[in-house]
Coordinates of C-alpha atoms in Angstrom, one line a residue:
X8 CA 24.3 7.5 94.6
X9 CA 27.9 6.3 94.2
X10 CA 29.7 3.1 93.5
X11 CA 32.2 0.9 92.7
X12 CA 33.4 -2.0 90.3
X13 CA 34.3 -4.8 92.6
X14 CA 34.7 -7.5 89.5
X15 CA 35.1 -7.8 85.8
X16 CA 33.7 -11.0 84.1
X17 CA 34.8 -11.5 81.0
X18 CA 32.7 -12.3 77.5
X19 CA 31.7 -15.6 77.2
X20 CA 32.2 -18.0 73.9
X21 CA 28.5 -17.5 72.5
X22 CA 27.7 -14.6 71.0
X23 CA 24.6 -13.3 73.8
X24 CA 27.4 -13.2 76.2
X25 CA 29.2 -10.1 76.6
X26 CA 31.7 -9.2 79.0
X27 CA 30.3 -7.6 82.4
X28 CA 31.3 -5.4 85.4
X29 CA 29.9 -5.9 88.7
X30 CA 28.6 -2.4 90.3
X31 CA 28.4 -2.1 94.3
X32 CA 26.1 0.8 95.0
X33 CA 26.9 2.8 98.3
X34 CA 23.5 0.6 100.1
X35 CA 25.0 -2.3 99.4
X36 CA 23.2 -3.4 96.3
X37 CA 25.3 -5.4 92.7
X38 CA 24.3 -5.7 89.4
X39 CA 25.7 -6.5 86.7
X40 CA 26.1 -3.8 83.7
X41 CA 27.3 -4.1 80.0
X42 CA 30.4 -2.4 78.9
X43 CA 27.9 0.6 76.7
X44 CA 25.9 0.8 80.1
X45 CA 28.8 1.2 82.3
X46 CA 30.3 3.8 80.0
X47 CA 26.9 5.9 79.9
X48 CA 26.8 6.2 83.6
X49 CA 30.7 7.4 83.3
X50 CA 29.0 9.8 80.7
X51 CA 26.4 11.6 83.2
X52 CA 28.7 11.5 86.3
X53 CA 31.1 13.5 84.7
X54 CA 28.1 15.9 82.8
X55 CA 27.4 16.3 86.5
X56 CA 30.1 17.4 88.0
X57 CA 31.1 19.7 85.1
X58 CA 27.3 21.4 85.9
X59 CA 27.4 21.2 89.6
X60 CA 31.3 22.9 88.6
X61 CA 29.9 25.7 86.8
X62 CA 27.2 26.4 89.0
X63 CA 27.7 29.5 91.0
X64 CA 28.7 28.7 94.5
X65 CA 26.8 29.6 97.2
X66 CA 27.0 32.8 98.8
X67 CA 27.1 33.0 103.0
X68 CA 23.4 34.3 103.4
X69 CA 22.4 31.1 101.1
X70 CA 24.1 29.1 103.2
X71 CA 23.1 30.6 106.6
X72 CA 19.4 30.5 105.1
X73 CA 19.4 26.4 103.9
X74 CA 20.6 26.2 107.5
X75 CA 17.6 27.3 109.6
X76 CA 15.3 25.8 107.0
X77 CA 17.0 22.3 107.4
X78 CA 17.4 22.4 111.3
X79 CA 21.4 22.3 110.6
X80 CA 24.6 22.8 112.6
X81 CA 27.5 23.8 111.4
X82 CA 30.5 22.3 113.3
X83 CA 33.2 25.2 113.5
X84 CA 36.4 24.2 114.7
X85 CA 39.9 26.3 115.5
X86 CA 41.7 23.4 115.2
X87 CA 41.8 22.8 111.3
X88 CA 42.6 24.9 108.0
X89 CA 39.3 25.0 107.4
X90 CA 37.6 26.7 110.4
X91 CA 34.9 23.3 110.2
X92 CA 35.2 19.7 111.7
X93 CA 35.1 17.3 108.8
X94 CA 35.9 19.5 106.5
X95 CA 39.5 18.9 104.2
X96 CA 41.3 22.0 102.2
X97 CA 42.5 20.5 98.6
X98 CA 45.3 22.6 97.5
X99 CA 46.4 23.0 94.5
X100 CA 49.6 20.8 93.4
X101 CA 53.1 21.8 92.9
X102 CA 52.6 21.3 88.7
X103 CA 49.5 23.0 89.1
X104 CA 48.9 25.7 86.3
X105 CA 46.8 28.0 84.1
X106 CA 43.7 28.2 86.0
X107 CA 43.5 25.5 88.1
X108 CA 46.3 27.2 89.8
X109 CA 44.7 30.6 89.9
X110 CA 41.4 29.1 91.5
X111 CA 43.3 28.4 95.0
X112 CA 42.3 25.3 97.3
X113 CA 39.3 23.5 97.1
X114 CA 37.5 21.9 100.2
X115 CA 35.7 18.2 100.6
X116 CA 33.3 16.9 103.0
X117 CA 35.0 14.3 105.0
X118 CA 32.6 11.3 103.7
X119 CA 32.5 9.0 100.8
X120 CA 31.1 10.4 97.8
X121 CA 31.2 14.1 98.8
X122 CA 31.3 16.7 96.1
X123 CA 33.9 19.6 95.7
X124 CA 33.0 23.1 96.5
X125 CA 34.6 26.2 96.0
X126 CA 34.2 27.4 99.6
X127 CA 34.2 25.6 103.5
X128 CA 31.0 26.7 103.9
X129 CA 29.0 24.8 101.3
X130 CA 31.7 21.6 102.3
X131 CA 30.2 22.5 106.1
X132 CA 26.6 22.3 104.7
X133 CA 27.5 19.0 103.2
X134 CA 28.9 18.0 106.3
X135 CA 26.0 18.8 108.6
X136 CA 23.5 17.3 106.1
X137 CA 25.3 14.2 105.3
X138 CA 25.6 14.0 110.0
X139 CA 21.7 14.4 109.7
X140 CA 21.5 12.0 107.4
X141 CA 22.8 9.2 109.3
X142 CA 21.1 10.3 112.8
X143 CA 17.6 9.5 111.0
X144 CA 18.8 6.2 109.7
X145 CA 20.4 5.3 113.1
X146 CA 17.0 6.3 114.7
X147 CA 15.1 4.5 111.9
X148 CA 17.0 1.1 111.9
X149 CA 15.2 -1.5 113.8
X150 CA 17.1 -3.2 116.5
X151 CA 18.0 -6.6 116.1
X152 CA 20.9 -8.0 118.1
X153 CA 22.0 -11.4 117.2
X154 CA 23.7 -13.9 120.2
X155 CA 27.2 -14.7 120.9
X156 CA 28.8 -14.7 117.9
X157 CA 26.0 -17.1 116.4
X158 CA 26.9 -18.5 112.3
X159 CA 24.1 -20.4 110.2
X160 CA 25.1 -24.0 109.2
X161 CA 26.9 -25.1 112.5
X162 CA 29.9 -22.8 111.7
X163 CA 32.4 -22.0 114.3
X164 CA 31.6 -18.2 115.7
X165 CA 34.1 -15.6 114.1
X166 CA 34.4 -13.2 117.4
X167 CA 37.4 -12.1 119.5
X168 CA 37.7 -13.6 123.0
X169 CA 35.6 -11.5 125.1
X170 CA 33.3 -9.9 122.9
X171 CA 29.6 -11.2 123.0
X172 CA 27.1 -8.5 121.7
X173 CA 28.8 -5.3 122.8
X174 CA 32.0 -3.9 121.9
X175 CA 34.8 -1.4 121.2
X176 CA 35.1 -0.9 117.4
X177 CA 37.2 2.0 115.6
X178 CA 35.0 4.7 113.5
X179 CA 35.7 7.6 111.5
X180 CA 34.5 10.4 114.0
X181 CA 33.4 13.9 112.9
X182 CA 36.8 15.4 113.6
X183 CA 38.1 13.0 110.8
X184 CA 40.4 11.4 113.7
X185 CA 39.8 7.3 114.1
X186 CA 38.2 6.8 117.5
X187 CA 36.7 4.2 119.3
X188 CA 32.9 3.4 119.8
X189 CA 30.8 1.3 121.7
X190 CA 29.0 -0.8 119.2
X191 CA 26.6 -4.1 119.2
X192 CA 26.5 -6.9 117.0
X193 CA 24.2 -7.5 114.3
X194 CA 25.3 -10.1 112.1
X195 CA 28.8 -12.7 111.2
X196 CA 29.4 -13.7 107.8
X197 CA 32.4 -16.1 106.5
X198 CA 35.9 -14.3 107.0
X199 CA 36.9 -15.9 103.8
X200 CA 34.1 -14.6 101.4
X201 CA 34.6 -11.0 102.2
X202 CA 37.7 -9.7 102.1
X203 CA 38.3 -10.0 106.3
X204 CA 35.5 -8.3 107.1
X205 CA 33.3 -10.6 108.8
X206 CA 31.8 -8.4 111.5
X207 CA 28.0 -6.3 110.5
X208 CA 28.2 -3.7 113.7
X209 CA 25.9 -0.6 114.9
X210 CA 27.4 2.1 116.7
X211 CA 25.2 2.9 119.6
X212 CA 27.4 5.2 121.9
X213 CA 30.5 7.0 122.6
X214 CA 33.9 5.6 124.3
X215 CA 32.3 6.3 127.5
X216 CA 28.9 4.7 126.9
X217 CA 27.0 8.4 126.3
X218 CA 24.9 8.2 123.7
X219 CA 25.6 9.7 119.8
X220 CA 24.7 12.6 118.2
X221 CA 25.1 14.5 115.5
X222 CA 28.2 16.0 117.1
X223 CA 30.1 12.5 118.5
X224 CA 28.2 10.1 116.3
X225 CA 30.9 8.1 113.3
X226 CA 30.6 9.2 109.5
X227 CA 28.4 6.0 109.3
X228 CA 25.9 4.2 111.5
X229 CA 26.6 0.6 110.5
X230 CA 29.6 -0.6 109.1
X231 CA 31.2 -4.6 108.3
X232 CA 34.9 -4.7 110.5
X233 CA 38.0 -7.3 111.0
X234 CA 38.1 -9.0 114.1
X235 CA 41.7 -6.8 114.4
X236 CA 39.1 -3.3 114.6
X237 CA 36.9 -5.0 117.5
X238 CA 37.9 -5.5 121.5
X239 CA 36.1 -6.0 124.7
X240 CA 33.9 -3.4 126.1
X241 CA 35.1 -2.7 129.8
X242 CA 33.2 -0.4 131.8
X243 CA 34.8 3.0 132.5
X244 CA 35.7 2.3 136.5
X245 CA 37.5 -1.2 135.5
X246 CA 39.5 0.3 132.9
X247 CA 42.7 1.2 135.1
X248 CA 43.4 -2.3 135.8
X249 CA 41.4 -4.0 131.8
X250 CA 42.9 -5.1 128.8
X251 CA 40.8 -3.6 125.9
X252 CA 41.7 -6.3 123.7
X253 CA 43.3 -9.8 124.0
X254 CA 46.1 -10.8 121.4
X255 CA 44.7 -14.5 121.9
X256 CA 41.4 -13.5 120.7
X257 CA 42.7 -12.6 117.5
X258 CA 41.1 -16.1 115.5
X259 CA 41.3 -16.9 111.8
X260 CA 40.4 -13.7 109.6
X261 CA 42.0 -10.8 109.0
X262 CA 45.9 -10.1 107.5
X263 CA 48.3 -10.9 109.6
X264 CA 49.4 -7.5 109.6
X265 CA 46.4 -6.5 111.6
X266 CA 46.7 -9.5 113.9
X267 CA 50.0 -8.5 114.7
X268 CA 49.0 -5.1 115.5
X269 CA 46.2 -5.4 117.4
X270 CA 47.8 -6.2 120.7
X271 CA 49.4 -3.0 120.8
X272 CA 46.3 -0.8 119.4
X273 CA 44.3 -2.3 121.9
X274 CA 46.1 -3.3 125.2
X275 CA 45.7 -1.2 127.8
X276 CA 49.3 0.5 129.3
X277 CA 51.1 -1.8 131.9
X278 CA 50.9 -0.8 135.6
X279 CA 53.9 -0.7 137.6
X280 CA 54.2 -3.8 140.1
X281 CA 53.6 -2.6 143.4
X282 CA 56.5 -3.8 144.6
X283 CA 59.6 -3.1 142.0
X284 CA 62.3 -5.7 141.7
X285 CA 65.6 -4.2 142.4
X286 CA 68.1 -6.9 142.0
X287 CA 68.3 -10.3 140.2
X288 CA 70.7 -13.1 139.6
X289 CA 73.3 -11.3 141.3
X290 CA 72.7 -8.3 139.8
X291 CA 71.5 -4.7 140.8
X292 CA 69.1 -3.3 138.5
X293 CA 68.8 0.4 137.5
X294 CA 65.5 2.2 138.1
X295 CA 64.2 4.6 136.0
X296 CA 61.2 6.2 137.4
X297 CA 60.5 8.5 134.1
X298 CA 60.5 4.9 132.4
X299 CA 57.0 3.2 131.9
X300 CA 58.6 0.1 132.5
X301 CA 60.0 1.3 136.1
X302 CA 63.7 0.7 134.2
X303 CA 66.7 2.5 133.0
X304 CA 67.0 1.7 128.9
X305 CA 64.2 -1.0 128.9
X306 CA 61.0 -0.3 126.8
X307 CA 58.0 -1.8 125.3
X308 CA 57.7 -3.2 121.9
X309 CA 55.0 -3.0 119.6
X310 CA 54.6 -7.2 120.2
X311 CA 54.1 -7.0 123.9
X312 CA 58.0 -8.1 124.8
X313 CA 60.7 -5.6 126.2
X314 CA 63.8 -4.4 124.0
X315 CA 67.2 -3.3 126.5
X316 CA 69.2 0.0 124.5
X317 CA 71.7 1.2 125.9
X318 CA 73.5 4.8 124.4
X319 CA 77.6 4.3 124.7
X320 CA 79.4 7.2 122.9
X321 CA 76.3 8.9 121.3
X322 CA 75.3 5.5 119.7
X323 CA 72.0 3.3 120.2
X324 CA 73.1 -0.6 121.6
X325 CA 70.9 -3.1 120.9
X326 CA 71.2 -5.6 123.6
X327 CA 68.0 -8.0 123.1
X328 CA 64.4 -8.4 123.3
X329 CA 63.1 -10.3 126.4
X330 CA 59.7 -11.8 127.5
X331 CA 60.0 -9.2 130.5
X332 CA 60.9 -6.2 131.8
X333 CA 63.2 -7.7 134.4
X334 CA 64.8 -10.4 132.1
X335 CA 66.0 -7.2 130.0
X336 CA 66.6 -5.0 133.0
X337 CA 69.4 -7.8 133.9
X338 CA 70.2 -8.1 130.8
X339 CA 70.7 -4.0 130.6
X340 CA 72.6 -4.1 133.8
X341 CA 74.8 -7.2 132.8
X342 CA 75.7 -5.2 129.6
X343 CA 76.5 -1.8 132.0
X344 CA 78.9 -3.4 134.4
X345 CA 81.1 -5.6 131.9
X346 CA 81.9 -2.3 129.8
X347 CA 82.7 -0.1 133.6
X348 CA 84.6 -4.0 133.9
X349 CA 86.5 -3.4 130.6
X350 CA 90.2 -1.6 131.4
X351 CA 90.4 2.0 130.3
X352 CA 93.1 3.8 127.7
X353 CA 95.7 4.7 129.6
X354 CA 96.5 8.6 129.2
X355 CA 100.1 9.0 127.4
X356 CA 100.9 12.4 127.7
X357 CA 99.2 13.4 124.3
X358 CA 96.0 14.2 123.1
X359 CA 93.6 11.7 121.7
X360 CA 96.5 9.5 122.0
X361 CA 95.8 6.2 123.9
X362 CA 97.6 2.8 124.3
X363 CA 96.4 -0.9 123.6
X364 CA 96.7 -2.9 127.1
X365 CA 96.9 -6.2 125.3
X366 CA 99.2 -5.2 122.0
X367 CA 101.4 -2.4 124.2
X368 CA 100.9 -0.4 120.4
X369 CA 98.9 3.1 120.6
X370 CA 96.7 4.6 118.3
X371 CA 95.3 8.4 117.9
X372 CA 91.5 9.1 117.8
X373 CA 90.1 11.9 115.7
X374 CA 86.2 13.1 115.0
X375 CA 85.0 14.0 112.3
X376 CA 81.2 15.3 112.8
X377 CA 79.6 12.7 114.0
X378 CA 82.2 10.1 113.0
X379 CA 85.1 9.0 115.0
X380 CA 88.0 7.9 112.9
X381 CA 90.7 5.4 114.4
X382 CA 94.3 6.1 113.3
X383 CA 97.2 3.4 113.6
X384 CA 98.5 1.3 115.2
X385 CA 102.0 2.6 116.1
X386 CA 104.8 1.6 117.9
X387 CA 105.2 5.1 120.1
X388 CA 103.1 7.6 121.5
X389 CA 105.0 10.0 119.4
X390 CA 104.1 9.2 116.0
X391 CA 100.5 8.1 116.6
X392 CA 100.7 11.9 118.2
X393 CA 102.1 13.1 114.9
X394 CA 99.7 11.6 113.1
X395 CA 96.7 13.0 115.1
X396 CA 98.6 16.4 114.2
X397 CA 98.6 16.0 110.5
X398 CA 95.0 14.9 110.5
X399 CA 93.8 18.0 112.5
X400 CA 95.7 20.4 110.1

């Protein structure tokens, strides 16, 4: 069993009261422990891991054989280094030497408190015992599904807008990729008291509604969320035209960093309107029909408005951010025809040589990489054409 120190109290003024760490065990449990007791455990994790180090690993018939005793799977995959789903490869370091180098990569069950092993097979057996694990607690927990968001003591319910007892919730799944579940509600606890993570849930199926197994089923069964993790659960025919999540169902709890993200980690892709507008306030507006938006230079930002960009000269413009795609669509097209309105350089006869409408002066134009260097003003065409010539070469 693993755990954490989640608070240090210190001594007290008498003498019988010596300072204390608070332990959270991996089921949830605290105590209390004394500095000599917190320093012995220290003492036998690490005796174990220097044994379980030494021991030889495991060879492939070992491995194949705990597997058919055990009733195990071992989930190969080509997709990582590996050759296993949630298995990681630890490599050595850069600074690595002497024989930490020479011992190569190392590889890690992808759950808490996983041991290192010498090979990706014994990691895979950790794996598929720790998935096996968790399916006979999932299929051992009783089922107790609170109401709608219910608190003890007349307290104001904690839940997005939307979600009663069932919901979407983000997991760890056994591909080590975050993915969404459907989940239900077990219990709400105070925001404030724990850390933003008011929200006890169960996961109970798959984005789809199938139900888990030991291949689909999250790295835990239960687990305490933020409100900014959690969204409405919308059947799989309404989802074309559903909002997974609602940016006004974001209440009290949380950072606001997650609040502000959760609009765009959860709302569902605009559809285009079925009729496109094509010109307003005087203006005609550029389609784009590789655009998700439906327009030229206009996309969506992380907040839910619409930013206008416009490339003039091999550089990014900036022209606003707008509560809509057609507010920045004029805006885009507004910007477009004023610079086509703008008078040109008028040629002079020499190259990269231009001449200022308003001062009647001219200037020479040279690029440098990337960079476009201005040179002048003169008073003729000629010298601003010498000087182009000396700064060529």
């Amino acid at each position: 069993m693993h755990a954490v120190v989640r608070l240090y109290l210190p001594p007290g003024e008498g003498e019988g009261e010596p300072a204390l760490w608070r332990i959270e065990h991996d089921d949830g449990d605290e105590e209390d422990l004394e500095e000599h007791e917190v320093r012995a455990a220290m003492r036998r994790l690490a005796a174990a891991r220097k044994e379980e180090e030494a021991a030889p690993p495991m060879s492939e018939e070992e491995v194949t054989a705990a597997v058919e005793a055990e009733g195990l799977t071992l989930l190969r995959s080509e997709r990582g280094s590996s050759g296993f789903t949630g298995v990681r490869v630890n490599k050595p370091g850069k600074w690595a030497k002497g024989p930490a180098k020479l011992r190569g990569p190392t590889f890690t069950a992808a759950f808490s408190g996983a041991h290192t092993r010498t090979t990706a097979l014994e990691a895979a057996l950790d794996y598929a015992r720790h998935l096996q694990q968790q399916e006979q607690e999932q299929q051992q927990a009783p089922v107790e599904v609170v109401g709608e968001g219910e608190l003890e003591g007349g307290e104001e319910p904690l839940l997005p807008e939307g979600v009663e007892v069932g919901g979407f919730c983000l997991a760890t799944a056994p591909d080590a990729w975050r993915r969404r579940y459907k989940a239900v509600l077990l219990s709400v606890r105070s925001a404030r008291c724990y850390s933003g993570l008011p929200l006890h849930v169960r996961f109970v199926g798959s984005e789809a509604g199938e139900p888990l197994n030991r291949l689909t089923a999250p790295a835990v069964a239960r687990a305490f969320l933020p409100l900014s993790e959690v969204s409405a659960w919308v059947p799989p025919e309404q989802r074309e035209d559903a909002v997974a999540g609602t940016s006004s169902g974001m209440l009290e709890g949380g950072s606001s960093a997650r609040r502000r993200a959760a609009p765009q980690r959860f709302m569902a892709p605009p559809s285009k309107p079925a009729a496109q507008v094509t010109e307003a306030e005087g203006m005609q507006l550029h389609l784009c029909s590789t655009n998700d938006t439906g327009y030229k230079g206009v996309k969506r930002a992380w907040s839910g408005r619409f930013d206008a960009k416009r490339s003039i000269g091999g550089r990014t413009v900036h022209i606003g951010r707008f509560d809509t795609a057609v507010e920045a669509a004029v805006a885009y097209a507004r910007h477009a025809s004023q610079q086509q309105a703008e008078p040109q350089p008028i040629a002079t006869g020499y190259k990269s040589v231009y001449e200022d409408t308003i001062t009647g002066r001219f200037c020479a134009q040279h690029s440098v990489g990337r960079r476009r260097l201005n040179l002048g003003p003169f008073d003729t065409a000629v010298e601003a054409a010498v000087a182009y010539a000396r700064a060529v070469g």
